[in-house]
PDB file of C-alpha atoms and ligand atoms in Angstrom:
ATOM      1  CA  MET I   4     -17.929 -21.125  20.095  1.00  0.00           C
ATOM      2  CA  VAL I   5     -20.841 -21.713  17.737  1.00  0.00           C
ATOM      3  CA  PHE I   6     -20.113 -20.115  14.412  1.00  0.00           C
ATOM      4  CA  ASP I   7     -23.384 -20.871  12.690  1.00  0.00           C
ATOM      5  CA  LYS I   8     -25.126 -18.080  14.525  1.00  0.00           C
ATOM      6  CA  PHE I   9     -22.843 -15.595  12.759  1.00  0.00           C
ATOM      7  CA  GLN I  10     -23.716 -16.751   9.284  1.00  0.00           C
ATOM      8  CA  ASP I  11     -25.979 -13.780   8.578  1.00  0.00           C
ATOM      9  CA  VAL I  12     -23.524 -11.146   9.736  1.00  0.00           C
ATOM     10  CA  GLU I  13     -22.912  -8.574   7.026  1.00  0.00           C
ATOM     11  CA  LEU I  14     -19.672  -6.646   7.237  1.00  0.00           C
ATOM     12  CA  PRO I  15     -19.557  -3.046   6.082  1.00  0.00           C
ATOM     13  CA  ALA I  16     -17.531  -2.454   2.933  1.00  0.00           C
ATOM     14  CA  ALA I  17     -13.817  -1.991   3.561  1.00  0.00           C
ATOM     15  CA  PHE I  18     -11.443   0.864   2.851  1.00  0.00           C
ATOM     16  CA  ASP I  19      -8.457  -0.488   0.957  1.00  0.00           C
ATOM     17  CA  ALA I  20      -5.740   2.112   1.483  1.00  0.00           C
ATOM     18  CA  HIS I  21      -3.312   0.899  -1.206  1.00  0.00           C
ATOM     19  CA  VAL I  22      -4.401  -0.414  -4.603  1.00  0.00           C
ATOM     20  CA  HIS I  23      -2.850  -0.649  -8.052  1.00  0.00           C
ATOM     21  CA  LEU I  24      -5.628  -0.384 -10.611  1.00  0.00           C
ATOM     22  CA  ARG I  25      -3.395   0.206 -13.668  1.00  0.00           C
ATOM     23  CA  ASP I  26      -4.851   1.729 -16.825  1.00  0.00           C
ATOM     24  CA  GLY I  27      -6.301   0.647 -20.181  1.00  0.00           C
ATOM     25  CA  ALA I  28      -7.190  -3.019 -20.679  1.00  0.00           C
ATOM     26  CA  MET I  29      -5.698  -4.102 -17.336  1.00  0.00           C
ATOM     27  CA  SER I  30      -7.825  -1.607 -15.396  1.00  0.00           C
ATOM     28  CA  GLU I  31     -10.929  -2.871 -17.205  1.00  0.00           C
ATOM     29  CA  LEU I  32     -10.194  -6.279 -15.706  1.00  0.00           C
ATOM     30  CA  VAL I  33      -9.148  -5.082 -12.251  1.00  0.00           C
ATOM     31  CA  VAL I  34     -11.541  -2.256 -11.327  1.00  0.00           C
ATOM     32  CA  PRO I  35     -14.675  -4.474 -11.301  1.00  0.00           C
ATOM     33  CA  THR I  36     -12.984  -6.706  -8.696  1.00  0.00           C
ATOM     34  CA  ILE I  37     -12.873  -3.921  -6.052  1.00  0.00           C
ATOM     35  CA  ARG I  38     -16.485  -4.424  -4.919  1.00  0.00           C
ATOM     36  CA  GLN I  39     -16.133  -8.179  -5.356  1.00  0.00           C
ATOM     37  CA  GLY I  40     -13.269  -8.071  -2.847  1.00  0.00           C
ATOM     38  CA  GLY I  41     -15.392  -6.212  -0.292  1.00  0.00           C
ATOM     39  CA  ALA I  42     -14.073  -2.655  -0.643  1.00  0.00           C
ATOM     40  CA  ASN I  43     -15.972   0.470  -1.639  1.00  0.00           C
ATOM     41  CA  THR I  44     -13.251   3.054  -1.030  1.00  0.00           C
ATOM     42  CA  VAL I  45      -9.725   2.735  -2.383  1.00  0.00           C
ATOM     43  CA  TYR I  46      -6.568   4.772  -2.262  1.00  0.00           C
ATOM     44  CA  VAL I  47      -5.157   4.603  -5.773  1.00  0.00           C
ATOM     45  CA  MET I  48      -1.431   4.358  -6.427  1.00  0.00           C
ATOM     46  CA  PRO I  49       0.051   6.632  -9.082  1.00  0.00           C
ATOM     47  CA  ASN I  50       2.789   4.392 -10.523  1.00  0.00           C
ATOM     48  CA  LEU I  51       1.397   4.246 -14.032  1.00  0.00           C
ATOM     49  CA  VAL I  52       3.661   4.507 -17.052  1.00  0.00           C
ATOM     50  CA  PRO I  53       4.260   7.452 -17.200  1.00  0.00           C
ATOM     51  CA  PRO I  54       3.594   8.144 -13.500  1.00  0.00           C
ATOM     52  CA  ILE I  55       0.792  10.475 -12.318  1.00  0.00           C
ATOM     53  CA  THR I  56       2.707  13.658 -11.516  1.00  0.00           C
ATOM     54  CA  THR I  57       0.160  16.385 -12.290  1.00  0.00           C
ATOM     55  CA  VAL I  58      -3.221  17.214 -10.809  1.00  0.00           C
ATOM     56  CA  GLN I  59      -4.855  17.027 -14.236  1.00  0.00           C
ATOM     57  CA  GLN I  60      -3.443  13.537 -14.837  1.00  0.00           C
ATOM     58  CA  ALA I  61      -4.833  12.393 -11.476  1.00  0.00           C
ATOM     59  CA  LEU I  62      -8.284  13.838 -12.196  1.00  0.00           C
ATOM     60  CA  ASP I  63      -8.360  12.315 -15.689  1.00  0.00           C
ATOM     61  CA  TYR I  64      -7.293   8.967 -14.256  1.00  0.00           C
ATOM     62  CA  ARG I  65     -10.036   9.140 -11.626  1.00  0.00           C
ATOM     63  CA  ALA I  66     -12.606   9.876 -14.346  1.00  0.00           C
ATOM     64  CA  ARG I  67     -11.480   6.775 -16.277  1.00  0.00           C
ATOM     65  CA  LEU I  68     -11.794   4.651 -13.126  1.00  0.00           C
ATOM     66  CA  GLN I  69     -15.222   6.106 -12.314  1.00  0.00           C
ATOM     67  CA  ALA I  70     -16.390   5.269 -15.824  1.00  0.00           C
ATOM     68  CA  LEU I  71     -15.444   1.631 -15.181  1.00  0.00           C
ATOM     69  CA  GLU I  72     -17.073   1.388 -11.709  1.00  0.00           C
ATOM     70  CA  PRO I  73     -18.983   4.390 -10.363  1.00  0.00           C
ATOM     71  CA  ASN I  74     -19.876   2.679  -7.068  1.00  0.00           C
ATOM     72  CA  VAL I  75     -16.392   3.063  -5.622  1.00  0.00           C
ATOM     73  CA  GLU I  76     -14.810   6.120  -4.041  1.00  0.00           C
ATOM     74  CA  TYR I  77     -11.352   6.667  -5.516  1.00  0.00           C
ATOM     75  CA  LEU I  78      -8.900   8.607  -3.352  1.00  0.00           C
ATOM     76  CA  MET I  79      -6.115   9.811  -5.603  1.00  0.00           C
ATOM     77  CA  SER I  80      -2.389  10.327  -5.111  1.00  0.00           C
ATOM     78  CA  LEU I  81       0.470  11.953  -6.983  1.00  0.00           C
ATOM     79  CA  TYR I  82       3.838  10.289  -7.630  1.00  0.00           C
ATOM     80  CA  LEU I  83       6.606  12.154  -5.792  1.00  0.00           C
ATOM     81  CA  HIS I  84       8.813  13.557  -8.522  1.00  0.00           C
ATOM     82  CA  GLU I  85      11.122  16.499  -9.081  1.00  0.00           C
ATOM     83  CA  SER I  86       8.511  18.197 -11.285  1.00  0.00           C
ATOM     84  CA  ILE I  87       6.184  18.551  -8.263  1.00  0.00           C
ATOM     85  CA  THR I  88       6.406  21.940  -6.523  1.00  0.00           C
ATOM     86  CA  PRO I  89       4.713  23.283  -3.379  1.00  0.00           C
ATOM     87  CA  ASP I  90       2.253  25.058  -5.699  1.00  0.00           C
ATOM     88  CA  VAL I  91       1.300  21.698  -7.212  1.00  0.00           C
ATOM     89  CA  ILE I  92       0.573  20.436  -3.695  1.00  0.00           C
ATOM     90  CA  LYS I  93      -1.693  23.441  -3.022  1.00  0.00           C
ATOM     91  CA  GLU I  94      -3.468  22.810  -6.339  1.00  0.00           C
ATOM     92  CA  ALA I  95      -3.795  19.103  -5.455  1.00  0.00           C
ATOM     93  CA  LYS I  96      -5.394  19.941  -2.125  1.00  0.00           C
ATOM     94  CA  LYS I  97      -7.942  22.204  -3.829  1.00  0.00           C
ATOM     95  CA  ALA I  98      -8.701  19.441  -6.369  1.00  0.00           C
ATOM     96  CA  GLY I  99      -9.412  16.904  -3.618  1.00  0.00           C
ATOM     97  CA  ILE I 100      -6.296  14.773  -4.078  1.00  0.00           C
ATOM     98  CA  THR I 101      -5.454  12.906  -0.887  1.00  0.00           C
ATOM     99  CA  GLY I 102      -1.698  12.536  -0.849  1.00  0.00           C
ATOM    100  CA  VAL I 103       1.654  11.908  -2.468  1.00  0.00           C
ATOM    101  CA  LYS I 104       3.337   8.537  -2.858  1.00  0.00           C
ATOM    102  CA  SER I 105       7.080   8.235  -2.662  1.00  0.00           C
ATOM    103  CA  TYR I 106       8.934   5.373  -4.338  1.00  0.00           C
ATOM    104  CA  PRO I 107      12.669   5.053  -3.792  1.00  0.00           C
ATOM    105  CA  ALA I 108      14.211   4.929  -7.275  1.00  0.00           C
ATOM    106  CA  GLY I 109      14.364   1.460  -8.759  1.00  0.00           C
ATOM    107  CA  VAL I 110      13.113  -0.636  -5.830  1.00  0.00           C
ATOM    108  CA  THR I 111       9.849  -1.878  -7.315  1.00  0.00           C
ATOM    109  CA  THR I 112       7.495  -1.936 -10.299  1.00  0.00           C
ATOM    110  CA  ASN I 113       7.448   1.374 -12.241  1.00  0.00           C
ATOM    111  CA  SER I 114       9.711   3.184  -9.776  1.00  0.00           C
ATOM    112  CA  SER I 115      12.428   4.327 -12.168  1.00  0.00           C
ATOM    113  CA  SER I 116      11.311   7.970 -11.691  1.00  0.00           C
ATOM    114  CA  GLY I 117      11.478   7.628  -7.920  1.00  0.00           C
ATOM    115  CA  VAL I 118      13.362   9.381  -5.133  1.00  0.00           C
ATOM    116  CA  VAL I 119      17.143   9.261  -4.683  1.00  0.00           C
ATOM    117  CA  ASP I 120      17.597  11.998  -2.064  1.00  0.00           C
ATOM    118  CA  TYR I 121      14.698  12.741   0.304  1.00  0.00           C
ATOM    119  CA  THR I 122      16.167  16.055   1.462  1.00  0.00           C
ATOM    120  CA  LEU I 123      15.459  17.523  -1.992  1.00  0.00           C
ATOM    121  CA  PHE I 124      11.755  17.053  -1.275  1.00  0.00           C
ATOM    122  CA  TYR I 125      11.637  18.769   2.110  1.00  0.00           C
ATOM    123  CA  PRO I 126       9.734  21.786   0.675  1.00  0.00           C
ATOM    124  CA  ILE I 127       7.130  19.353  -0.679  1.00  0.00           C
ATOM    125  CA  PHE I 128       6.856  17.572   2.669  1.00  0.00           C
ATOM    126  CA  ALA I 129       6.474  20.954   4.420  1.00  0.00           C
ATOM    127  CA  GLU I 130       3.628  21.872   2.052  1.00  0.00           C
ATOM    128  CA  LEU I 131       1.957  18.464   2.516  1.00  0.00           C
ATOM    129  CA  GLU I 132       2.146  19.053   6.260  1.00  0.00           C
ATOM    130  CA  ALA I 133       0.679  22.574   5.890  1.00  0.00           C
ATOM    131  CA  GLN I 134      -2.147  21.230   3.713  1.00  0.00           C
ATOM    132  CA  ASN I 135      -2.844  18.291   6.064  1.00  0.00           C
ATOM    133  CA  MET I 136      -2.240  15.866   3.195  1.00  0.00           C
ATOM    134  CA  ILE I 137      -0.683  12.401   3.374  1.00  0.00           C
ATOM    135  CA  LEU I 138       2.811  11.226   2.491  1.00  0.00           C
ATOM    136  CA  ASN I 139       2.748   7.537   1.565  1.00  0.00           C
ATOM    137  CA  LEU I 140       6.140   5.903   1.764  1.00  0.00           C
ATOM    138  CA  HIS I 141       7.281   2.793  -0.037  1.00  0.00           C
ATOM    139  CA  GLY I 142       9.681   2.047   2.787  1.00  0.00           C
ATOM    140  CA  GLU I 143      12.629   0.240   1.267  1.00  0.00           C
ATOM    141  CA  SER I 144      16.229   1.264   0.760  1.00  0.00           C
ATOM    142  CA  PRO I 145      17.536   0.446  -2.705  1.00  0.00           C
ATOM    143  CA  SER I 146      19.693  -2.686  -2.882  1.00  0.00           C
ATOM    144  CA  GLY I 147      23.394  -1.902  -2.588  1.00  0.00           C
ATOM    145  CA  SER I 148      26.515  -3.122  -0.869  1.00  0.00           C
ATOM    146  CA  SER I 149      24.844  -4.071   2.407  1.00  0.00           C
ATOM    147  CA  ILE I 150      21.168  -3.867   1.436  1.00  0.00           C
ATOM    148  CA  THR I 151      19.234  -6.764  -0.074  1.00  0.00           C
ATOM    149  CA  VAL I 152      15.520  -7.387  -0.404  1.00  0.00           C
ATOM    150  CA  LEU I 153      15.663  -8.996   3.045  1.00  0.00           C
ATOM    151  CA  ASN I 154      16.854  -5.946   4.988  1.00  0.00           C
ATOM    152  CA  ALA I 155      15.654  -3.166   2.636  1.00  0.00           C
ATOM    153  CA  GLU I 156      12.719  -2.255   4.889  1.00  0.00           C
ATOM    154  CA  ALA I 157      14.806  -2.258   8.061  1.00  0.00           C
ATOM    155  CA  GLY I 158      17.328  -0.097   6.189  1.00  0.00           C
ATOM    156  CA  PHE I 159      14.622   2.471   5.460  1.00  0.00           C
ATOM    157  CA  LEU I 160      13.349   2.896   9.025  1.00  0.00           C
ATOM    158  CA  PRO I 161      15.949   5.562   9.970  1.00  0.00           C
ATOM    159  CA  THR I 162      14.629   7.647   7.036  1.00  0.00           C
ATOM    160  CA  LEU I 163      11.086   7.279   8.390  1.00  0.00           C
ATOM    161  CA  ARG I 164      12.252   8.395  11.844  1.00  0.00           C
ATOM    162  CA  GLU I 165      14.121  11.352  10.357  1.00  0.00           C
ATOM    163  CA  LEU I 166      11.127  12.491   8.264  1.00  0.00           C
ATOM    164  CA  HIS I 167       8.817  12.266  11.274  1.00  0.00           C
ATOM    165  CA  ALA I 168      11.296  14.188  13.453  1.00  0.00           C
ATOM    166  CA  ARG I 169      11.519  16.982  10.859  1.00  0.00           C
ATOM    167  CA  PHE I 170       7.821  17.057  10.012  1.00  0.00           C
ATOM    168  CA  PRO I 171       6.046  15.907  13.183  1.00  0.00           C
ATOM    169  CA  ARG I 172       2.594  17.063  12.016  1.00  0.00           C
ATOM    170  CA  LEU I 173       2.940  15.459   8.573  1.00  0.00           C
ATOM    171  CA  ARG I 174       0.618  12.478   8.220  1.00  0.00           C
ATOM    172  CA  ILE I 175       2.899   9.659   7.073  1.00  0.00           C
ATOM    173  CA  ILE I 176       1.865   6.143   6.122  1.00  0.00           C
ATOM    174  CA  LEU I 177       4.533   3.474   5.946  1.00  0.00           C
ATOM    175  CA  GLU I 178       3.084   1.274   3.232  1.00  0.00           C
ATOM    176  CA  HIS I 179       2.925  -2.520   3.323  1.00  0.00           C
ATOM    177  CA  CYS I 180       4.851  -3.158   6.559  1.00  0.00           C
ATOM    178  CA  THR I 181       6.548  -6.566   6.394  1.00  0.00           C
ATOM    179  CA  THR I 182       8.734  -6.729   9.498  1.00  0.00           C
ATOM    180  CA  ALA I 183       8.373  -6.732  13.259  1.00  0.00           C
ATOM    181  CA  ALA I 184      10.842  -3.822  13.205  1.00  0.00           C
ATOM    182  CA  ALA I 185       8.543  -1.744  10.981  1.00  0.00           C
ATOM    183  CA  ILE I 186       5.570  -2.478  13.249  1.00  0.00           C
ATOM    184  CA  SER I 187       7.424  -1.468  16.400  1.00  0.00           C
ATOM    185  CA  THR I 188       8.830   1.653  14.738  1.00  0.00           C
ATOM    186  CA  VAL I 189       5.402   2.835  13.572  1.00  0.00           C
ATOM    187  CA  ARG I 190       3.995   2.068  17.010  1.00  0.00           C
ATOM    188  CA  ALA I 191       6.744   4.062  18.742  1.00  0.00           C
ATOM    189  CA  LEU I 192       6.435   7.173  16.558  1.00  0.00           C
ATOM    190  CA  GLY I 193       3.836   9.892  17.119  1.00  0.00           C
ATOM    191  CA  PRO I 194       0.134   9.717  16.211  1.00  0.00           C
ATOM    192  CA  THR I 195       0.730  11.170  12.749  1.00  0.00           C
ATOM    193  CA  VAL I 196       2.575   8.004  11.649  1.00  0.00           C
ATOM    194  CA  ALA I 197       0.598   4.901  10.637  1.00  0.00           C
ATOM    195  CA  GLY I 198       1.269   1.731   8.664  1.00  0.00           C
ATOM    196  CA  THR I 199      -0.663  -0.326   6.156  1.00  0.00           C
ATOM    197  CA  ILE I 200      -0.623  -4.107   6.101  1.00  0.00           C
ATOM    198  CA  THR I 201      -1.456  -6.201   3.042  1.00  0.00           C
ATOM    199  CA  ALA I 202      -3.609  -9.323   2.965  1.00  0.00           C
ATOM    200  CA  HIS I 203      -0.872 -11.508   1.491  1.00  0.00           C
ATOM    201  CA  HIS I 204       1.778 -10.585   4.059  1.00  0.00           C
ATOM    202  CA  LEU I 205      -0.544 -12.043   6.720  1.00  0.00           C
ATOM    203  CA  TYR I 206       0.027 -15.441   5.090  1.00  0.00           C
ATOM    204  CA  ILE I 207       3.287 -15.759   3.205  1.00  0.00           C
ATOM    205  CA  THR I 208       6.955 -15.838   4.228  1.00  0.00           C
ATOM    206  CA  VAL I 209      10.275 -16.038   2.393  1.00  0.00           C
ATOM    207  CA  ASP I 210       9.697 -19.692   1.562  1.00  0.00           C
ATOM    208  CA  ASP I 211       6.577 -18.852  -0.415  1.00  0.00           C
ATOM    209  CA  TRP I 212       8.049 -16.353  -2.831  1.00  0.00           C
ATOM    210  CA  ALA I 213      11.372 -18.217  -3.195  1.00  0.00           C
ATOM    211  CA  GLY I 214      10.194 -20.451  -6.009  1.00  0.00           C
ATOM    212  CA  ASP I 215       6.737 -19.002  -6.649  1.00  0.00           C
ATOM    213  CA  PRO I 216       6.664 -15.815  -8.745  1.00  0.00           C
ATOM    214  CA  PHE I 217       3.005 -15.249  -7.893  1.00  0.00           C
ATOM    215  CA  CYS I 218       4.028 -14.669  -4.256  1.00  0.00           C
ATOM    216  CA  PHE I 219       6.848 -12.288  -5.222  1.00  0.00           C
ATOM    217  CA  CYS I 220       6.225  -8.640  -4.414  1.00  0.00           C
ATOM    218  CA  LYS I 221       8.103  -5.711  -2.947  1.00  0.00           C
ATOM    219  CA  PRO I 222       8.708  -5.557  -0.101  1.00  0.00           C
ATOM    220  CA  VAL I 223       9.158  -9.331  -0.065  1.00  0.00           C
ATOM    221  CA  ALA I 224       7.533 -11.374   2.690  1.00  0.00           C
ATOM    222  CA  LYS I 225       9.957 -12.023   5.544  1.00  0.00           C
ATOM    223  CA  THR I 226      10.169 -14.562   8.399  1.00  0.00           C
ATOM    224  CA  PRO I 227       7.385 -16.339  10.289  1.00  0.00           C
ATOM    225  CA  GLU I 228       8.189 -14.108  13.301  1.00  0.00           C
ATOM    226  CA  ASP I 229       7.711 -11.016  11.139  1.00  0.00           C
ATOM    227  CA  ARG I 230       4.442 -12.367   9.757  1.00  0.00           C
ATOM    228  CA  ASP I 231       3.214 -13.015  13.300  1.00  0.00           C
ATOM    229  CA  ALA I 232       4.035  -9.423  14.274  1.00  0.00           C
ATOM    230  CA  LEU I 233       1.917  -8.236  11.329  1.00  0.00           C
ATOM    231  CA  LEU I 234      -0.927 -10.497  12.383  1.00  0.00           C
ATOM    232  CA  ARG I 235      -0.826  -9.230  15.942  1.00  0.00           C
ATOM    233  CA  ALA I 236      -0.804  -5.611  14.740  1.00  0.00           C
ATOM    234  CA  ALA I 237      -3.676  -6.250  12.308  1.00  0.00           C
ATOM    235  CA  ALA I 238      -5.788  -7.950  14.959  1.00  0.00           C
ATOM    236  CA  SER I 239      -4.862  -5.485  17.711  1.00  0.00           C
ATOM    237  CA  GLY I 240      -7.444  -2.883  16.798  1.00  0.00           C
ATOM    238  CA  SER I 241      -4.773  -0.183  16.914  1.00  0.00           C
ATOM    239  CA  PRO I 242      -5.742   2.749  14.676  1.00  0.00           C
ATOM    240  CA  LYS I 243      -2.073   2.940  13.649  1.00  0.00           C
ATOM    241  CA  PHE I 244      -2.458  -0.113  11.400  1.00  0.00           C
ATOM    242  CA  PHE I 245      -5.010  -0.631   8.663  1.00  0.00           C
ATOM    243  CA  LEU I 246      -5.582  -2.485   5.427  1.00  0.00           C
ATOM    244  CA  GLY I 247      -3.750  -1.508   2.275  1.00  0.00           C
ATOM    245  CA  THR I 248      -3.712  -4.596   0.089  1.00  0.00           C
ATOM    246  CA  ASP I 249      -1.072  -3.384  -2.363  1.00  0.00           C
ATOM    247  CA  SER I 250      -2.977  -5.594  -4.771  1.00  0.00           C
ATOM    248  CA  ALA I 251      -0.711  -5.359  -7.799  1.00  0.00           C
ATOM    249  CA  PRO I 252      -1.827  -7.135 -10.975  1.00  0.00           C
ATOM    250  CA  HIS I 253       0.601  -8.082 -13.713  1.00  0.00           C
ATOM    251  CA  ALA I 254       0.204  -9.958 -16.982  1.00  0.00           C
ATOM    252  CA  ALA I 255       0.826 -13.659 -16.363  1.00  0.00           C
ATOM    253  CA  THR I 256       3.691 -13.498 -18.858  1.00  0.00           C
ATOM    254  CA  ALA I 257       5.419 -10.842 -16.702  1.00  0.00           C
ATOM    255  CA  LYS I 258       5.118 -13.132 -13.660  1.00  0.00           C
ATOM    256  CA  ARG I 259       6.262 -16.301 -15.399  1.00  0.00           C
ATOM    257  CA  GLY I 260       8.716 -15.278 -18.086  1.00  0.00           C
ATOM    258  CA  GLY I 261      11.120 -12.610 -19.247  1.00  0.00           C
ATOM    259  CA  ASP I 262      14.454 -11.605 -17.784  1.00  0.00           C
ATOM    260  CA  ARG I 263      13.050 -10.436 -14.473  1.00  0.00           C
ATOM    261  CA  ILE I 264       9.889 -11.391 -12.632  1.00  0.00           C
ATOM    262  CA  ALA I 265       7.498  -8.463 -12.082  1.00  0.00           C
ATOM    263  CA  ALA I 266       6.965  -7.645  -8.393  1.00  0.00           C
ATOM    264  CA  GLY I 267       3.354  -7.657  -7.230  1.00  0.00           C
ATOM    265  CA  VAL I 268       0.694  -9.950  -5.746  1.00  0.00           C
ATOM    266  CA  PHE I 269      -2.882  -9.576  -6.991  1.00  0.00           C
ATOM    267  CA  THR I 270      -5.499 -10.002  -4.241  1.00  0.00           C
ATOM    268  CA  GLN I 271      -8.207  -7.456  -5.077  1.00  0.00           C
ATOM    269  CA  PRO I 272     -11.105  -9.885  -5.718  1.00  0.00           C
ATOM    270  CA  TYR I 273     -10.556 -11.606  -2.335  1.00  0.00           C
ATOM    271  CA  ALA I 274      -9.172  -8.753  -0.237  1.00  0.00           C
ATOM    272  CA  ALA I 275     -11.638  -8.586   2.669  1.00  0.00           C
ATOM    273  CA  GLN I 276     -12.144 -12.360   2.716  1.00  0.00           C
ATOM    274  CA  LEU I 277      -8.413 -12.995   3.006  1.00  0.00           C
ATOM    275  CA  VAL I 278      -8.002 -10.550   5.867  1.00  0.00           C
ATOM    276  CA  GLY I 279     -11.108 -11.715   7.754  1.00  0.00           C
ATOM    277  CA  ARG I 280      -9.994 -15.300   7.536  1.00  0.00           C
ATOM    278  CA  ARG I 281      -6.477 -14.618   8.777  1.00  0.00           C
ATOM    279  CA  GLU I 282      -7.382 -12.188  11.550  1.00  0.00           C
ATOM    280  CA  GLY I 283     -10.096 -14.551  12.705  1.00  0.00           C
ATOM    281  CA  ARG I 284      -7.549 -17.304  13.089  1.00  0.00           C
ATOM    282  CA  GLU I 285      -5.251 -14.972  14.985  1.00  0.00           C
ATOM    283  CA  GLN I 286      -8.070 -14.292  17.415  1.00  0.00           C
ATOM    284  CA  GLY I 287      -8.572 -18.017  17.881  1.00  0.00           C
ATOM    285  CA  LEU I 288     -11.676 -18.182  15.688  1.00  0.00           C
ATOM    286  CA  GLU I 289     -12.170 -20.693  12.944  1.00  0.00           C
ATOM    287  CA  ALA I 290     -13.053 -17.840  10.662  1.00  0.00           C
ATOM    288  CA  GLU I 291     -12.307 -19.805   7.507  1.00  0.00           C
ATOM    289  CA  ARG I 292     -15.755 -21.298   7.947  1.00  0.00           C
ATOM    290  CA  TYR I 293     -17.182 -17.980   6.772  1.00  0.00           C
ATOM    291  CA  VAL I 294     -15.228 -17.861   3.569  1.00  0.00           C
TER     292      VAL I 294
HETATM  293  N1  NCD E  17       4.149  -4.219  -4.506  1.00  0.00           N
HETATM  294  C1  NCD E  17       4.708  -4.611  -5.619  1.00  0.00           C
HETATM  295  O1  NCD E  17       5.463  -5.583  -5.598  1.00  0.00           O
HETATM  296  N2  NCD E  17       4.473  -4.007  -6.797  1.00  0.00           N
HETATM  297  C2  NCD E  17       3.735  -2.800  -7.014  1.00  0.00           C
HETATM  298  C3  NCD E  17       4.532  -1.587  -6.692  1.00  0.00           C
HETATM  299  C4  NCD E  17       4.705  -1.378  -5.212  1.00  0.00           C
HETATM  300  O2  NCD E  17       3.769  -0.954  -4.520  1.00  0.00           O
HETATM  301  O3  NCD E  17       5.781  -1.670  -4.732  1.00  0.00           O
HETATM  302  C5  NCD E  17       3.273  -2.757  -8.467  1.00  0.00           C
HETATM  303  O4  NCD E  17       2.885  -1.688  -8.923  1.00  0.00           O
HETATM  304  O5  NCD E  17       3.268  -3.808  -9.118  1.00  0.00           O
END
């Protein structure tokens, strides 16, 4: 195949369905990299400190992001929390907020206010379903006696199945799938369940983050077989799988030092390039020649 003839191809801007843009000085650095990375629409995660749990907080946050880069569409989310009621969901719908993100308590960066018992939130899920809004799931079980970072996603899949069975019309996105099991589960569930795939999980495996804090994120990258399942899903064209980079910037000091390494891989400035290059290879193209 002759690649030179493709050199003038211009790709449309991407939708990145999972970004961490932070706030304050960090957001001033990160927000300008959205367009650089090839995206013009982003779904913004609410795990600020404190988390975004009210409609007003989400709208104020969006205004701060718009002031930094007006040429991006920011789809906003609320952080699933006990202070959120069905009335808040109705208000969120009216205000144009897209969905609600659920973090299991303690599994990742800024998740200390997260969910312990999903059944407590069934009225919220019912209202999200009624309002045709999205439930975004960080799909990991908290580490415990038999759960570690390696099987935390697999351990969460029964919860995903249960939520879909109870709320079959609720649009659920299993965020940042990292395992073949997650891919096959999303594929097997009904059309209201989809999964996002990050750019970095198309490349890295356990060996990369074991020893390199800059490859450490939650959920952690798994085996080469899992990575290949992600690649096949990403390149399959199935509408059930789409890009959500989970680009998650941290201060270099939080990645290199301290008692615990912060979880998160920052890919925003290279998001579309990374995905194009990897999917191209999966399809047998030497797509790196474009990058
Ligand atoms: N992915 C990560 O490892 N970290 C994210 C949180 C998250 O989405 O889990 C972050 O906010 O840094």
